[in-house]
Amino acid sequence: MGDSNEKNLVEIKHLKEYFNVNVGFFKTRPLKAVDDVSFSIKKGETLGLVGESGCGKTTVGRTILNLYKPTAGEIWYDGKLIKTNEDIKEFRKKATMVFQDPYSSLNPRMTVSDIIGEPLDIHNMYKTKEERRERILELMSYVGLNSEHASRYAHEFSGGQRQRIGIARSLAVNPEFIVCDEPVSALDVSIQAQVINMFDELQDKLGLTYLFIAHDLLVVRHISDRIAVMYLGKMVELADAEEIYKNPLHPYSKSLLSAVPVPDPKIARANKRIVLSGDIPSPLNAPSGCPFRTRCPYADEQCSCSMPEFKEVSKGHFVACHHMENVN
Ligand SMILES: Nc1ncnc2c1ncn2[C@@H]1O[C@H](COP(=O)(O)OP(=O)(O)O)[C@@H](O)[C@H]1O
Ligand code: SF4
Ligand SMILES: [Mg+2]
């Protein structure tokens, strides 16, 4: 876990990302993949971002990096609003993304050395061939690969090792901020912890700041300083990692934790088991009012009429629910 000082490195204000999707002949409708999301990440901090598949996590990550143009909202980096193409270009030198699928994100016909060296070539980051080689070996050592791996091809490696190669490649440009988009979801459970530990060590060594995305709260628990929970394009809860684990206040966060066995019975009772019924609605037909109301055991009239405000209920703990008191 990184040491956090009080300075915000990344600040997202009222971010929206709507996709126009076809819903019939010549008819389109906006799909609200991300709908008014705000948060900040301090320098050296890890913010975990969790929620079921389709709730908008990847879109948040891609929009922050301006891989998608935001429909609305502001992205601030190191105290500066990212607005012009020039700002975006500068920002991209400092911010990068690690992808979910280590199988499709690496070219299997390139050697490890070429995969990691490519960004160095693109950005002219060395003077001599020797310097390039040294840098590639250094990046490989960061992720636990040794020099014998350099001339081998990506397809010769296991999923966990491919993910290490992808991370070494992302580190080539000396990023400060990395969006880690479910970097362990495609890996065997047995090696997930190793790869997460590696992210943790790299953070300490290189002073990195992470937005760490996962669909499972447990995966991000140990690496995150704080955790944000998303549902249908909206943020429903945000708190310190331990706080959200021990004292989840939103019915949706509680349901995410109900799905996993909790060894401590006191914590299990405090979490009040909520088992979700039904599927997550399509963001094209999002419910009125609270997005969670079609699956929430506490939903009432008010929940279908108005969207609950995202309120700070104790220091640093934010929740969007009309019936916080009844639920807890
Ligand atoms: N490029 C796109 N065009 C249209 N819809 C998209 C696009 N990318 C994502 N979506 C939709 O936006 C919603 C959020 O997707 P995504 O951000 O990938 O969620 P997550 O990463 O949480 O699984 C989903 O309903 C998805 O189908
Ligand atoms: S606002 Fe209503 S529907 Fe939404 S989580 Fe709270 S109780 Fe459930
Ligand atoms: Mg995703």
Coordinates of N, CA and C in Angstrom, one line a residue, residues 98-108 115 154-155 157-167 181-188 191 195:
V98 N -3.1 -0.8 -17.6 CA -2.8 -2.2 -17.7 C -4.1 -3.0 -18.0
F99 N -4.1 -3.8 -19.0 CA -5.4 -4.4 -19.4 C -5.6 -5.8 -18.7
Q100 N -6.9 -6.1 -18.8 CA -7.4 -7.3 -18.2 C -6.8 -8.6 -18.8
D101 N -6.8 -8.7 -20.1 CA -6.6 -10.0 -20.7 C -5.1 -10.1 -21.2
P102 N -4.3 -10.8 -20.5 CA -2.9 -10.9 -20.9 C -2.7 -11.7 -22.2
Y103 N -3.8 -12.4 -22.7 CA -3.7 -13.2 -23.8 C -3.8 -12.4 -25.1
S104 N -4.8 -11.5 -25.1 CA -5.0 -10.8 -26.3 C -4.3 -9.4 -26.4
S105 N -3.7 -9.0 -25.3 CA -3.1 -7.6 -25.3 C -1.6 -7.7 -25.7
L106 N -1.1 -8.8 -25.9 CA 0.3 -8.9 -26.3 C 0.4 -9.6 -27.7
N107 N 1.2 -9.1 -28.6 CA 1.4 -9.8 -29.9 C 2.2 -11.0 -29.7
P108 N 1.6 -12.2 -30.0 CA 2.3 -13.5 -29.7 C 3.6 -13.7 -30.5
I115 N 8.5 -6.4 -27.3 CA 7.3 -5.9 -26.7 C 7.6 -4.8 -25.7
A154 N 6.0 -14.1 -26.6 CA 4.9 -14.0 -25.6 C 4.1 -15.3 -25.5
H155 N 3.8 -16.0 -26.6 CA 3.0 -17.1 -26.5 C 3.6 -18.3 -25.8
F157 N 4.6 -18.0 -22.8 CA 4.5 -17.8 -21.3 C 3.1 -18.1 -20.8
S158 N 3.0 -18.3 -19.5 CA 1.7 -18.5 -18.8 C 1.0 -17.2 -18.7
G159 N -0.2 -17.2 -18.3 CA -1.0 -16.0 -18.1 C -0.4 -15.0 -17.2
G160 N 0.1 -15.5 -16.0 CA 0.7 -14.7 -15.0 C 1.9 -14.0 -15.5
Q161 N 2.7 -14.8 -16.3 CA 4.0 -14.2 -16.8 C 3.7 -13.2 -17.9
R162 N 2.6 -13.5 -18.7 CA 2.2 -12.5 -19.7 C 1.8 -11.2 -19.1
Q163 N 1.1 -11.3 -18.0 CA 0.6 -10.1 -17.3 C 1.9 -9.3 -16.9
R164 N 2.9 -10.0 -16.4 CA 4.1 -9.3 -16.0 C 4.8 -8.6 -17.2
I165 N 4.8 -9.3 -18.3 CA 5.4 -8.7 -19.5 C 4.6 -7.4 -19.9
G166 N 3.2 -7.5 -19.8 CA 2.4 -6.3 -20.1 C 2.7 -5.2 -19.1
I167 N 2.9 -5.5 -17.9 CA 3.2 -4.5 -16.9 C 4.5 -3.8 -17.1
D181 N -6.8 -2.3 -15.1 CA -8.2 -2.7 -15.4 C -8.3 -4.2 -15.2
E182 N -8.8 -4.7 -14.0 CA -8.9 -6.1 -13.7 C -7.7 -6.9 -14.1
P183 N -6.5 -6.5 -13.7 CA -5.3 -7.1 -14.2 C -5.1 -8.6 -13.7
V184 N -5.9 -9.0 -12.7 CA -5.8 -10.4 -12.3 C -7.0 -11.3 -12.6
S185 N -8.1 -10.7 -13.1 CA -9.3 -11.4 -13.3 C -9.2 -12.6 -14.2
A186 N -8.3 -12.5 -15.2 CA -8.2 -13.6 -16.2 C -7.2 -14.7 -15.7
L187 N -6.6 -14.5 -14.5 CA -5.5 -15.4 -14.0 C -6.1 -16.4 -13.1
D188 N -5.3 -17.5 -13.0 CA -5.7 -18.5 -12.0 C -5.7 -17.9 -10.6
I191 N -2.4 -17.7 -8.6 CA -1.4 -16.7 -8.9 C -1.8 -15.3 -8.8
V195 N 0.6 -11.7 -8.3 CA 0.6 -10.6 -9.2 C 0.2 -9.3 -8.4

